[in-house]
mmCIF file of C-alpha atoms in Angstrom:
data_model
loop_
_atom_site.group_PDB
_atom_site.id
_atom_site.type_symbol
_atom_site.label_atom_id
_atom_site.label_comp_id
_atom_site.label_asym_id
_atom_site.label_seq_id
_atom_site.Cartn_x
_atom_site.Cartn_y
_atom_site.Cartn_z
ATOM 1 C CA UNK A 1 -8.189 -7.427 21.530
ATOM 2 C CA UNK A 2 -9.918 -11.201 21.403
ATOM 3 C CA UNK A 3 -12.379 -12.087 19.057
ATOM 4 C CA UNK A 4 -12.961 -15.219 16.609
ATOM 5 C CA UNK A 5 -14.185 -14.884 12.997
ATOM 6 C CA UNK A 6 -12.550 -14.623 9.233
ATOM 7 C CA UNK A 7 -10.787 -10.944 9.804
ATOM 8 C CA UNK A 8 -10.140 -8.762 6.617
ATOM 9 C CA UNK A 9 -8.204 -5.687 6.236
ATOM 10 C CA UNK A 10 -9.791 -2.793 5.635
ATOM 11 C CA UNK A 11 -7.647 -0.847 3.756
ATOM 12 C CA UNK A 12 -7.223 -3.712 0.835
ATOM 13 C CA UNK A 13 -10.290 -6.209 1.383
ATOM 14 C CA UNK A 14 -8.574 -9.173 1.141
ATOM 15 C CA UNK A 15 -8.089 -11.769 4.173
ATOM 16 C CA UNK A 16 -5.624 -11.435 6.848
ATOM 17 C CA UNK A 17 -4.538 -15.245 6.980
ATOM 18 C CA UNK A 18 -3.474 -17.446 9.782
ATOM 19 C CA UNK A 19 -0.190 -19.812 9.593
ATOM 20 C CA UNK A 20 -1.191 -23.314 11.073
ATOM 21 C CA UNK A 21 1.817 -25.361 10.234
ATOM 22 C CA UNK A 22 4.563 -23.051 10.348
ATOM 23 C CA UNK A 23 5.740 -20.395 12.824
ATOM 24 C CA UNK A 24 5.317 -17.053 11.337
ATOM 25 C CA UNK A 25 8.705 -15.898 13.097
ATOM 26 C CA UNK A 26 10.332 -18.761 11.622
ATOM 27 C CA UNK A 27 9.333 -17.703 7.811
ATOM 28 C CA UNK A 28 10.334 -14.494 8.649
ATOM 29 C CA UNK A 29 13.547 -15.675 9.676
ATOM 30 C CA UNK A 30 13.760 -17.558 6.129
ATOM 31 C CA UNK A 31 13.634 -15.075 4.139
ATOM 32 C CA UNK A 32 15.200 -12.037 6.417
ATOM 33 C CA UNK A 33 19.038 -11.251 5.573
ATOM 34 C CA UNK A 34 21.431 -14.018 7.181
ATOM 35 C CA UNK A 35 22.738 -13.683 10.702
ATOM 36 C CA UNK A 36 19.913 -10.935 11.564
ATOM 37 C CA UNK A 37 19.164 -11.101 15.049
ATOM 38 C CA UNK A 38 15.027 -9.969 14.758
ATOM 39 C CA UNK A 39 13.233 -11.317 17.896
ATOM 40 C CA UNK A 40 13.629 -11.376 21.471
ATOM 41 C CA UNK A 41 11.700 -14.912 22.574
ATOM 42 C CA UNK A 42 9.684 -15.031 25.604
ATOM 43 C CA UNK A 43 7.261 -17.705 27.153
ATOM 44 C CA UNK A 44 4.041 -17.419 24.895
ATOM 45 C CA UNK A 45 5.720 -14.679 23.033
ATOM 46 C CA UNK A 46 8.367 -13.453 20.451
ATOM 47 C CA UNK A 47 9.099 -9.830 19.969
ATOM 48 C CA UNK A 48 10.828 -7.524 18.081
ATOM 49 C CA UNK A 49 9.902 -4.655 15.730
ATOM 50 C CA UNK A 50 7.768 -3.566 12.826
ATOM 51 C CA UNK A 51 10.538 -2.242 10.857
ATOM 52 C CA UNK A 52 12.112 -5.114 10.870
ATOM 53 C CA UNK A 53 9.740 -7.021 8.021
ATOM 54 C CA UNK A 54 10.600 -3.298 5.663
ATOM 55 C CA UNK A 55 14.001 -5.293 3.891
ATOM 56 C CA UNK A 56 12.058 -8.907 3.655
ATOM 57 C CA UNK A 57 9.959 -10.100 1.162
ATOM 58 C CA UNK A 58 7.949 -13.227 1.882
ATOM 59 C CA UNK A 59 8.301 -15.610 -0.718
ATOM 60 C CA UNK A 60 5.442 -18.519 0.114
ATOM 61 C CA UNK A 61 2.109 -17.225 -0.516
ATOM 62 C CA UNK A 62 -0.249 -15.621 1.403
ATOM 63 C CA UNK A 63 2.480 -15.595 4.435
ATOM 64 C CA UNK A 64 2.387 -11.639 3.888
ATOM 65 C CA UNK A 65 -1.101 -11.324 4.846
ATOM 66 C CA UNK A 66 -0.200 -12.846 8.831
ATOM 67 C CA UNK A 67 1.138 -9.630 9.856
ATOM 68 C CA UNK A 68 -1.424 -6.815 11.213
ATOM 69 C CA UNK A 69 -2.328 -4.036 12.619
ATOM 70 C CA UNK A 70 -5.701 -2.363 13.914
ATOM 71 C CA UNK A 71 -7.002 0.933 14.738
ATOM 72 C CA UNK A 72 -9.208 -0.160 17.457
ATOM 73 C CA UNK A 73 -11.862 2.412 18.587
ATOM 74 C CA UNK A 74 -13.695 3.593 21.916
ATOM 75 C CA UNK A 75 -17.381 4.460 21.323
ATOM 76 C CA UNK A 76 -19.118 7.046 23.053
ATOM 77 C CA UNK A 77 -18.867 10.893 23.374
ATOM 78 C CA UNK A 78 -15.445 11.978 22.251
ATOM 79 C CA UNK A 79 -14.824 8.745 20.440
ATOM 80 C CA UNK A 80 -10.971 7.526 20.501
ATOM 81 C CA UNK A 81 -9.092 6.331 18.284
ATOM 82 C CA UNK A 82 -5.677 4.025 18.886
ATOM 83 C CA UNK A 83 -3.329 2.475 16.059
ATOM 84 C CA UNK A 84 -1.618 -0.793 17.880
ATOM 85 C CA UNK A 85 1.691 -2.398 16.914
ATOM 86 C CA UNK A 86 2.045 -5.644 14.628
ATOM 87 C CA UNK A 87 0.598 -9.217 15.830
ATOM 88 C CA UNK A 88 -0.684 -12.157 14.308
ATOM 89 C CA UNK A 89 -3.571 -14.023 13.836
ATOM 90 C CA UNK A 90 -2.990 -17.384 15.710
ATOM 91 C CA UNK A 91 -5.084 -20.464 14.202
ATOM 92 C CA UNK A 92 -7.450 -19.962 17.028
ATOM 93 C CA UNK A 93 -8.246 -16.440 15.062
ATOM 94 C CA UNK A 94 -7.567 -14.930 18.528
ATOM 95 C CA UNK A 95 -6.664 -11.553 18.050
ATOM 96 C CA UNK A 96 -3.679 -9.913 20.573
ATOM 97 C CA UNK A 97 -2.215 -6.841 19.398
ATOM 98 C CA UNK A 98 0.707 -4.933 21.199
ATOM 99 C CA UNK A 99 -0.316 -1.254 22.474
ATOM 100 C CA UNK A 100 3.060 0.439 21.202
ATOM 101 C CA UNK A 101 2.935 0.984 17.398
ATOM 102 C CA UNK A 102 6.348 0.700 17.504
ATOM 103 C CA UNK A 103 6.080 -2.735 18.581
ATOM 104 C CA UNK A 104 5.895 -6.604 17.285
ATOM 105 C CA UNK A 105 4.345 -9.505 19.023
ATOM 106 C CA UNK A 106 4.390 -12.732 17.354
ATOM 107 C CA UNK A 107 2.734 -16.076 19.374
ATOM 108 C CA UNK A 108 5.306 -18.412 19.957
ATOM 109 C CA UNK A 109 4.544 -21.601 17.633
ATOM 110 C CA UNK A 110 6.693 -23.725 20.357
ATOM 111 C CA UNK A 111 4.139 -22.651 23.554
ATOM 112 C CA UNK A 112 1.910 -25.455 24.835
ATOM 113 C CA UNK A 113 -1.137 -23.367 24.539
ATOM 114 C CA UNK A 114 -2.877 -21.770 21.814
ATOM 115 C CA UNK A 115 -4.762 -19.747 24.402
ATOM 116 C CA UNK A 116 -2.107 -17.961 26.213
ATOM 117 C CA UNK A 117 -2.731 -15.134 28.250
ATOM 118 C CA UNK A 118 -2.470 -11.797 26.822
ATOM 119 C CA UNK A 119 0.421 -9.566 28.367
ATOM 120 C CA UNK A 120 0.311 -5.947 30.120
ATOM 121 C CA UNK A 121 1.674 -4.266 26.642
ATOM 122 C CA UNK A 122 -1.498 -5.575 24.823
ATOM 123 C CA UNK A 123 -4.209 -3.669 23.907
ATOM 124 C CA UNK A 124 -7.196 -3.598 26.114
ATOM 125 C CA UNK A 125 -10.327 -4.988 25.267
ATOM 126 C CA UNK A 126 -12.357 -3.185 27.720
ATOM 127 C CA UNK A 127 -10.823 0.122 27.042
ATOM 128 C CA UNK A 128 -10.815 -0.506 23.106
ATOM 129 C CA UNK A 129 -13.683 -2.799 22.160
ATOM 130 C CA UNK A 130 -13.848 -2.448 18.754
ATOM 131 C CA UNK A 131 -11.083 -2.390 15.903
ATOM 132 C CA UNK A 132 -10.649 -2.142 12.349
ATOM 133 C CA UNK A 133 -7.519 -4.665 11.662
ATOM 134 C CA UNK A 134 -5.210 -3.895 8.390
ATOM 135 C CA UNK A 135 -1.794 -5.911 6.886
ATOM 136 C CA UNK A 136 0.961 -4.522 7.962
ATOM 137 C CA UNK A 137 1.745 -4.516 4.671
ATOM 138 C CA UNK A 138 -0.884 -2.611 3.222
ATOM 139 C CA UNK A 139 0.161 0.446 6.711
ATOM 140 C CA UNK A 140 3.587 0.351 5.244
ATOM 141 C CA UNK A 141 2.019 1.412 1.413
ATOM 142 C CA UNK A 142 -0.292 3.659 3.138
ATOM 143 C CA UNK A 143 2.346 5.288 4.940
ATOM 144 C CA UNK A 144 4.100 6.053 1.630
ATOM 145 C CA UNK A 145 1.235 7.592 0.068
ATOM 146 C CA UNK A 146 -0.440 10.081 2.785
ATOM 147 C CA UNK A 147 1.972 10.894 6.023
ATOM 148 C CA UNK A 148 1.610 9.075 8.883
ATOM 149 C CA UNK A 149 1.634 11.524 11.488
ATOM 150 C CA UNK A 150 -1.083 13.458 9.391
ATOM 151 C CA UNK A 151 -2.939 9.729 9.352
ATOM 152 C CA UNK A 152 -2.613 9.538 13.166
ATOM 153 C CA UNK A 153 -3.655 13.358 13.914
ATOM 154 C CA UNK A 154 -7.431 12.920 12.014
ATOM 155 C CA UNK A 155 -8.193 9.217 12.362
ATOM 156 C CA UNK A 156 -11.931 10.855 13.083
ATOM 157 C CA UNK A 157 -11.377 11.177 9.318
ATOM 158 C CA UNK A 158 -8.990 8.492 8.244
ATOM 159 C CA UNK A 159 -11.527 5.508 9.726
ATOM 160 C CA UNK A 160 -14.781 6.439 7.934
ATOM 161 C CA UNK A 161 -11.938 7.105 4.614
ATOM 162 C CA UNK A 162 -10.953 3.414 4.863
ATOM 163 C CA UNK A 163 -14.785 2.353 5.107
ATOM 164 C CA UNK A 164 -15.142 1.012 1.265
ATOM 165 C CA UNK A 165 -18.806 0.078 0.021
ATOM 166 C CA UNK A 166 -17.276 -2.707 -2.123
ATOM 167 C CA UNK A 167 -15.892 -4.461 1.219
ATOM 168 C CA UNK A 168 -19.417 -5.361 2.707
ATOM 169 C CA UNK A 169 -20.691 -8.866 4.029
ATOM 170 C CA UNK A 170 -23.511 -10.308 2.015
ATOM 171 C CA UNK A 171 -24.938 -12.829 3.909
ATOM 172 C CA UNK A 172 -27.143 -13.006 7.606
ATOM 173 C CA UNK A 173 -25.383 -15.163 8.276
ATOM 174 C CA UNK A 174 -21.801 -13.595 8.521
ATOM 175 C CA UNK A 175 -23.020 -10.400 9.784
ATOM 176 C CA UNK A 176 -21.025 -9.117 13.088
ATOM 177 C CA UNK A 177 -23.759 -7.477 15.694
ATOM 178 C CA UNK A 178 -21.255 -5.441 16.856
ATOM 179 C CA UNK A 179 -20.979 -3.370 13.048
ATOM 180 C CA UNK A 180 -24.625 -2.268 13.300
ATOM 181 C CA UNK A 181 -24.333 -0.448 16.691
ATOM 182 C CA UNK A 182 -25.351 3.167 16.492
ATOM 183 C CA UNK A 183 -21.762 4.541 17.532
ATOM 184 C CA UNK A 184 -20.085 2.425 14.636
ATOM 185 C CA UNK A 185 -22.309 3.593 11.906
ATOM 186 C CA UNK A 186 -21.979 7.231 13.394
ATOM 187 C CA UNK A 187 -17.879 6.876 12.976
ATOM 188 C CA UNK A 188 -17.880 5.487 9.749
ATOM 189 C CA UNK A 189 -20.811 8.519 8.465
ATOM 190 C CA UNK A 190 -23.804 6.040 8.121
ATOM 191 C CA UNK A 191 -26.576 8.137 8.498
ATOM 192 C CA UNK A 192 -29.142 5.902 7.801
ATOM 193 C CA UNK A 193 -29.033 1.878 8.834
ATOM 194 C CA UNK A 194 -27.303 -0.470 6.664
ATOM 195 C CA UNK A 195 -29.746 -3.052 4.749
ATOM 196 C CA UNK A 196 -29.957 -6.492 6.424
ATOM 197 C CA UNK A 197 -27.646 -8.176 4.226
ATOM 198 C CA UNK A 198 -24.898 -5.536 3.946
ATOM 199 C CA UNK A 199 -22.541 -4.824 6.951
ATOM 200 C CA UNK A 200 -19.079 -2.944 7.233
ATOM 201 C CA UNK A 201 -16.235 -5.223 8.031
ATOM 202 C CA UNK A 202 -14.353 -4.029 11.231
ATOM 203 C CA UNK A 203 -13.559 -7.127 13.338
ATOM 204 C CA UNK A 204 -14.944 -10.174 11.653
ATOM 205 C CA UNK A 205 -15.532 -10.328 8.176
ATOM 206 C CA UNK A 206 -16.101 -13.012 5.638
ATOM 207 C CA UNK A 207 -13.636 -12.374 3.026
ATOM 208 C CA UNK A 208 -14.205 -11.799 -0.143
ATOM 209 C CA UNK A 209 -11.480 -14.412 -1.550
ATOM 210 C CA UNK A 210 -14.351 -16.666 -0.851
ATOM 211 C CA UNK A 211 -12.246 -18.993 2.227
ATOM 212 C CA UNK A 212 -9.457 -20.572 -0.078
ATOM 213 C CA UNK A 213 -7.008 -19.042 -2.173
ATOM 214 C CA UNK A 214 -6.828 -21.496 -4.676
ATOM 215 C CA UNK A 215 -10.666 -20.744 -5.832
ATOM 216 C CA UNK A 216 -9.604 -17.417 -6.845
ATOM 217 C CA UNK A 217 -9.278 -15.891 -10.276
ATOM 218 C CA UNK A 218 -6.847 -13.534 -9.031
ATOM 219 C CA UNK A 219 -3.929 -15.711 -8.036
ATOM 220 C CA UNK A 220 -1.348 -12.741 -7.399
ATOM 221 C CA UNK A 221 -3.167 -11.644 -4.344
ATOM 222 C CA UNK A 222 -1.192 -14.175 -2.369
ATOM 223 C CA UNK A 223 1.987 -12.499 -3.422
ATOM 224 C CA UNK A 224 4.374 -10.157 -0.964
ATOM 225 C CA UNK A 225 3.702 -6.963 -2.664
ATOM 226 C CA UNK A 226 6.837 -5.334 -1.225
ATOM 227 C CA UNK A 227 10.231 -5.978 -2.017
ATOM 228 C CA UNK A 228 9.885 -7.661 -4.789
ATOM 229 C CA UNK A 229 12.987 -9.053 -6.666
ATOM 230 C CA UNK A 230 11.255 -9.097 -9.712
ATOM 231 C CA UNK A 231 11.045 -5.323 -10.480
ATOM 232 C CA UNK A 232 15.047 -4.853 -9.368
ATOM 233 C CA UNK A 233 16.231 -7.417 -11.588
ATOM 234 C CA UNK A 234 14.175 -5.595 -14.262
ATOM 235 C CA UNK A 235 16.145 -2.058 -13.332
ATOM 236 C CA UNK A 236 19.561 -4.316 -13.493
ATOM 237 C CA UNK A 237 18.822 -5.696 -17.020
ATOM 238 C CA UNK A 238 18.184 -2.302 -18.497
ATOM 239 C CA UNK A 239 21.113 -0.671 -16.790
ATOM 240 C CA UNK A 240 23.657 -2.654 -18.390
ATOM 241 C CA UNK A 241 22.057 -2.793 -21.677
ATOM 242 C CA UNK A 242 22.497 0.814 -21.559
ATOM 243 C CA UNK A 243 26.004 0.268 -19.619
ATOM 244 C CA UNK A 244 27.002 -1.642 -22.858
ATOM 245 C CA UNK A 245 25.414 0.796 -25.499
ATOM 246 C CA UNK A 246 27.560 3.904 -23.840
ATOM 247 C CA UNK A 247 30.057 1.806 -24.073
ATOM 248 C CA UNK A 248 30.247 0.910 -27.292
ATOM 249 C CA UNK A 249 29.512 4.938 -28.069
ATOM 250 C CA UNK A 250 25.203 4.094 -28.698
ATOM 251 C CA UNK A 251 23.468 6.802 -27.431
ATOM 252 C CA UNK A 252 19.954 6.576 -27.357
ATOM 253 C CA UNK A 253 18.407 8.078 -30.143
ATOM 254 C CA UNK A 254 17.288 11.558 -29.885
ATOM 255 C CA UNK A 255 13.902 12.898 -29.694
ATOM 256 C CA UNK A 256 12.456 15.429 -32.323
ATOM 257 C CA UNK A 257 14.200 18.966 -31.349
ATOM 258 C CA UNK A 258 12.881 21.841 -30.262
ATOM 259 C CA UNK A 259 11.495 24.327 -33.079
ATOM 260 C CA UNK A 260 13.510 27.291 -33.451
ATOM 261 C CA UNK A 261 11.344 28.986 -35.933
ATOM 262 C CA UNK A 262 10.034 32.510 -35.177
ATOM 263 C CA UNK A 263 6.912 32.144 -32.572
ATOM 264 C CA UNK A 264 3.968 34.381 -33.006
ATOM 265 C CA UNK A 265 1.367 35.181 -29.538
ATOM 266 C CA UNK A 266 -1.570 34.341 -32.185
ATOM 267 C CA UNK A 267 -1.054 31.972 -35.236
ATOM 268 C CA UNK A 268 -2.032 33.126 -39.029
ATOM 269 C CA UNK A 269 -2.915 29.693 -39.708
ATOM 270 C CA UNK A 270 -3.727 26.321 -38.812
ATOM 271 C CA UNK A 271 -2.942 25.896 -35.237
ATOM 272 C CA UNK A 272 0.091 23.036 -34.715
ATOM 273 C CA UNK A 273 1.013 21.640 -31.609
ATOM 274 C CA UNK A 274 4.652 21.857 -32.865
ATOM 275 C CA UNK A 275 4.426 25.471 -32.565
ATOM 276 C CA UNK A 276 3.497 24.952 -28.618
ATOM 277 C CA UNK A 277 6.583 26.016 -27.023
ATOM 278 C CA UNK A 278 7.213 26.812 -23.150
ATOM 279 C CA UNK A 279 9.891 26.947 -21.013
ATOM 280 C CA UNK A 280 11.009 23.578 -18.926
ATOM 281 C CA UNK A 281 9.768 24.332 -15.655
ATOM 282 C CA UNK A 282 6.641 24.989 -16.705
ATOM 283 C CA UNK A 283 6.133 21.552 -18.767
ATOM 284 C CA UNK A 284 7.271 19.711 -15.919
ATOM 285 C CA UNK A 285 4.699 21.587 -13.619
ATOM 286 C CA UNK A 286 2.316 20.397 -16.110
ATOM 287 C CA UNK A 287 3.268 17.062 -15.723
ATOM 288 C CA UNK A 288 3.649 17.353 -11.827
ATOM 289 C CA UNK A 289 -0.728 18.128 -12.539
ATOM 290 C CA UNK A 290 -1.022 14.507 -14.342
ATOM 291 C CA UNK A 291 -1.128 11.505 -11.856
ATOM 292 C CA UNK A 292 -0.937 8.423 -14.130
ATOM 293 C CA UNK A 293 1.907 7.434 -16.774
ATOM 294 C CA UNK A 294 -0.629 7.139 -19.262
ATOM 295 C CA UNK A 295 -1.513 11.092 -18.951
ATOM 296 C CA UNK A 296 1.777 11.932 -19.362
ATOM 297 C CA UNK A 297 2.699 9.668 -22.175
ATOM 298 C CA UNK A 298 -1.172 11.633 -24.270
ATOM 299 C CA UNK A 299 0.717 14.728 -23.149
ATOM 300 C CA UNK A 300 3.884 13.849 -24.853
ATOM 301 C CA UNK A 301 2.173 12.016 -28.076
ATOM 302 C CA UNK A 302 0.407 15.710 -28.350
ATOM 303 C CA UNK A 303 3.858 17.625 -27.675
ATOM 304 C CA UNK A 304 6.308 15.101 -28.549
ATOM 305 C CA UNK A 305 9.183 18.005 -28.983
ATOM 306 C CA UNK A 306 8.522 18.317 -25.293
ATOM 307 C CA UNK A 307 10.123 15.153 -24.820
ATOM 308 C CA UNK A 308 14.619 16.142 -24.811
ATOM 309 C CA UNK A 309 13.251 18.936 -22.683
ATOM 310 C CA UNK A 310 12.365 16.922 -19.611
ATOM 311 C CA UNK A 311 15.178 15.696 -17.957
ATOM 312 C CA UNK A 312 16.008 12.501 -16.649
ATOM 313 C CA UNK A 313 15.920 13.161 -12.801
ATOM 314 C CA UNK A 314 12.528 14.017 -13.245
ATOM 315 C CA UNK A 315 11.754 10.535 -14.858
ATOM 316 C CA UNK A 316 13.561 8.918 -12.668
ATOM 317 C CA UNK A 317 11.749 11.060 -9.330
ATOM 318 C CA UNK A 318 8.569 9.868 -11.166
ATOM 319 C CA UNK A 319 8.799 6.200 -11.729
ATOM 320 C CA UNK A 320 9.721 6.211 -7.911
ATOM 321 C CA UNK A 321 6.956 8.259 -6.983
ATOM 322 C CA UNK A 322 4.442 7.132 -8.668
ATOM 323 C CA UNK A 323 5.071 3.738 -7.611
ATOM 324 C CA UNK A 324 5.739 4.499 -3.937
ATOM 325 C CA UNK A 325 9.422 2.697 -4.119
ATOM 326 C CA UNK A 326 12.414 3.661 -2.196
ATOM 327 C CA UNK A 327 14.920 5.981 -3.956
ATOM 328 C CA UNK A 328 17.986 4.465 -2.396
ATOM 329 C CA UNK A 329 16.691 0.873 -4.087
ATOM 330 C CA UNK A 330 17.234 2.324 -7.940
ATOM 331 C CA UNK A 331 20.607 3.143 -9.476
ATOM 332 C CA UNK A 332 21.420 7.209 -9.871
ATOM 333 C CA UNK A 333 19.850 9.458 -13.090
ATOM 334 C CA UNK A 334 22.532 8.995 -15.228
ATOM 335 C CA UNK A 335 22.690 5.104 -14.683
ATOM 336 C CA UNK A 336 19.925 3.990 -17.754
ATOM 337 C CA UNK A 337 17.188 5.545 -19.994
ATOM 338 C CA UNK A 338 14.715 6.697 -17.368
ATOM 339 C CA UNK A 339 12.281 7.874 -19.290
ATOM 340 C CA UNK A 340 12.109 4.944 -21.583
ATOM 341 C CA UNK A 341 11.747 2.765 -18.056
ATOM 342 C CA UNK A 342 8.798 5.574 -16.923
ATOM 343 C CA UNK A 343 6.636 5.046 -19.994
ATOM 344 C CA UNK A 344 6.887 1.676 -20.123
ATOM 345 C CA UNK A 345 6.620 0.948 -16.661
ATOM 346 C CA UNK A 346 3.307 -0.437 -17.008
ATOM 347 C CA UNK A 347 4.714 -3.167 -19.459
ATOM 348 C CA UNK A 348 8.370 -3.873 -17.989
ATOM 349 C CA UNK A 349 6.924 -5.764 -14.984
ATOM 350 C CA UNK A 350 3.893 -7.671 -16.025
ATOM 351 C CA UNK A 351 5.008 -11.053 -15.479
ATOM 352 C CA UNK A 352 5.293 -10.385 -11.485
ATOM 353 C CA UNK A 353 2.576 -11.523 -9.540
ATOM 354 C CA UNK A 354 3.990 -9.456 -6.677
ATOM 355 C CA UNK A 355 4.037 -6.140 -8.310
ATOM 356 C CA UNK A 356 0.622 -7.078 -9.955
ATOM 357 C CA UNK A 357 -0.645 -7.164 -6.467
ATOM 358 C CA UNK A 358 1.194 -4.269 -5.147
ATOM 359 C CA UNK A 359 -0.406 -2.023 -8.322
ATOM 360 C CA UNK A 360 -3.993 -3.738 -7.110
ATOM 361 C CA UNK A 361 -3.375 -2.995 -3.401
ATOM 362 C CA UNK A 362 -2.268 0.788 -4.592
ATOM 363 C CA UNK A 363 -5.338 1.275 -6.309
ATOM 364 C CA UNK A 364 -7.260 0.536 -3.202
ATOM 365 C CA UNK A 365 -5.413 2.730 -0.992
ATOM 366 C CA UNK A 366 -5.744 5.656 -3.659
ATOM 367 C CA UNK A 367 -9.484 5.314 -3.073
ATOM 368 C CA UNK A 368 -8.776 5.639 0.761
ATOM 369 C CA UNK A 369 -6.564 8.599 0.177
ATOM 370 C CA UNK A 370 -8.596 10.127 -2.174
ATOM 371 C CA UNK A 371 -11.637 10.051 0.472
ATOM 372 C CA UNK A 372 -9.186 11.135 3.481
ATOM 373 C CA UNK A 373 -8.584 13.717 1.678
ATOM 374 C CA UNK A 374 -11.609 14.995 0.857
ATOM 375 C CA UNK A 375 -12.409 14.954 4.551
ATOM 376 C CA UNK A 376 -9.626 16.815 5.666
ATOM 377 C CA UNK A 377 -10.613 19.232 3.083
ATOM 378 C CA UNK A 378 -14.434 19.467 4.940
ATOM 379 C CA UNK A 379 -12.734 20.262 7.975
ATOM 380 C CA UNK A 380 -10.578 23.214 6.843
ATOM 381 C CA UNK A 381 -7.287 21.052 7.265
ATOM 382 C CA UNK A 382 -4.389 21.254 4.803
ATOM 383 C CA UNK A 383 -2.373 18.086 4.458
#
């Protein structure tokens, strides 16, 4: 796909940026694992694959955001849909994505042209002319909230999902013709025709960090959201802090106990939560019904004998679930005080930028998932 203006991604809404002094292989390179063989160079090209980035973390800013993706779309009756593999955006703000999803095609910094011809493994422009480009980055988070095979089975439903109201052009001036055709707004559920000023982003976009990084009040955007260090040397600290407490025969202190007072269907007089008593698997099913830490911690101020009844497996499933991490990544149950890491988990990282952004890009696609899902729901289609 070929096309010049200021792309966005249209799962988060923030830029997808173009390296013009450095080589984006050559970063990746940096900060991949030593003696990793990634790419396979060819003339214009270098390629490898997309699951190569999943164990780096891209330390200089805004180098995260020059990996992509699109969905790119066919218009017409029986509209098409077609995720590509990972590219980049060259400083030309060419756009050449690989067909296979499975695929990555990075321009080769070293070529003598800027404008080299696209190979047979790219995606067509003439048999996809429109796409909606996302970070790689932000597919990989996406991937760990819905399923991706459920993703690539209703994309009829997952495109008009990623279509956010907040994400709109305001100017004439930046508008893209090609957003206010008839079959676009039809994909995306547009009924009526947009206002002047106000256009989806698909292709070009002018992004809302408003052209520089540096003018905006939200600095952390820049910052890898996976992988950050940050967070596991966070985990390390409190595991041997509670390493050293078993050690020294500390356990943590315990929580109120259980009541074991008689228990009466009705109570004869005031009602007291401390009377509330139910079996475990039922007060975790509860708290399987209550999405955010914050729930569960009300939950727990209200029932706070609930709290040596929960074990720690289930904090531990939780803080890893919640935050879409990899379980292999943390140490086992019995390792540190889970559940003191769960409830404070919105405190113990604060001063990373990179988890600040990975919390802001979560938010977004919880919007996205939220609205996929309510589509899938319209069509009579379980998850």
């Amino acid at each position: 796909m070929v096309g010049k203006g200021h792309v966005t991604c249209n799962l988060c809404g923030s830029k997808i940026y173009s390296c013009t002094t450095t080589q984006i292989s050559e970063i990746i390179y940096r900060n991949a694992p030593q003696d990793l063989n990634i790419f396979a160079p060819h003339n214009s090209w270098i390629c490898g694959r997309p699951a190569d980035l999943d164990d780096i973390h891209f330390d200089e800013m805004w180098t995260w955001s020059c990996t992509f993706r699109a969905v790119f779309l066919r218009p017409g009756q029986g509209v098409t849909f077609h995720l590509s593999g990972v590219g980049e955006l060259r400083p030309t703000h060419y756009i050449s994505l690989p067909r296979d999803e499975n695929e990555m095609i990075l321009w080769n910094h070293r070529s003598r042209s800027q404008h080299a011809s696209a190979i047979s493994n790219f995606v067509s422009r003439r048999e996809y002319p429109k796409a909606f480009p996302i970070h790689e980055r932000c597919w990989q988070l996406m991937t760990r909230i819905l399923d991706a095979d459920v993703i690539k089975r209703n994309m009829d439903s997952f495109v008009p999902a990623m279509f956010n109201p907040n994400h709109l052009t305001r100017s004439r001036r930046w508008s893209d013709p090609i957003l206010v055709s008839p079959e676009v707004r039809a994909v995306l559920g547009c009924t009526a025709a947009l206002a002047p000023r106000f256009h989806p982003t698909t292709q070009k976009f002018r992004s809302i960090d408003a052209w520089k990084p540096n003018r905006m009040t939200r600095g952390f955007l820049g910052t890898d959201p996976l992988n950050d260090s940050y967070i596991k040397s966070v985990i390390a600290k409190y595991t041997a802090k509670y390493t050293s407490q078993r050690e020294k025969g500390c356990e943590p202190m315990s929580q109120p106990s259980i009541p074991t007072h008689t228990m009466f269907r009705r109570s004869q007089a005031t009602f007291k939560t401390r009377n509330v008593f139910l079996p475990t698997e039922l007060i975790l099913n509860i708290a399987d019904h209550l999405e955010h830490q914050k729930d569960i911690r009300a939950l727990l101020s209200a029932f706070p004998h609930w709290f040596p009844m929960i074990p720690d497996s289930y904090w531990r499933r939780r803080f890893i679930e919640d935050n879409h991490l990899e379980s292999n990544h943390f140490p086992a149950t019995d390792a540190l005080d889970w559940q003191h890491v769960y409830l404070h988990s919105d405190r113990l990282p604060r001063p990373s930028f990179g988890w600040r952004n990975r919390q802001h890009i979560l938010s977004q696609l919880e919007g996205v998932k939220d609205r996929f899902l309510r589509r899938l729901k319209q069509k009579g289609i379980q998850e």
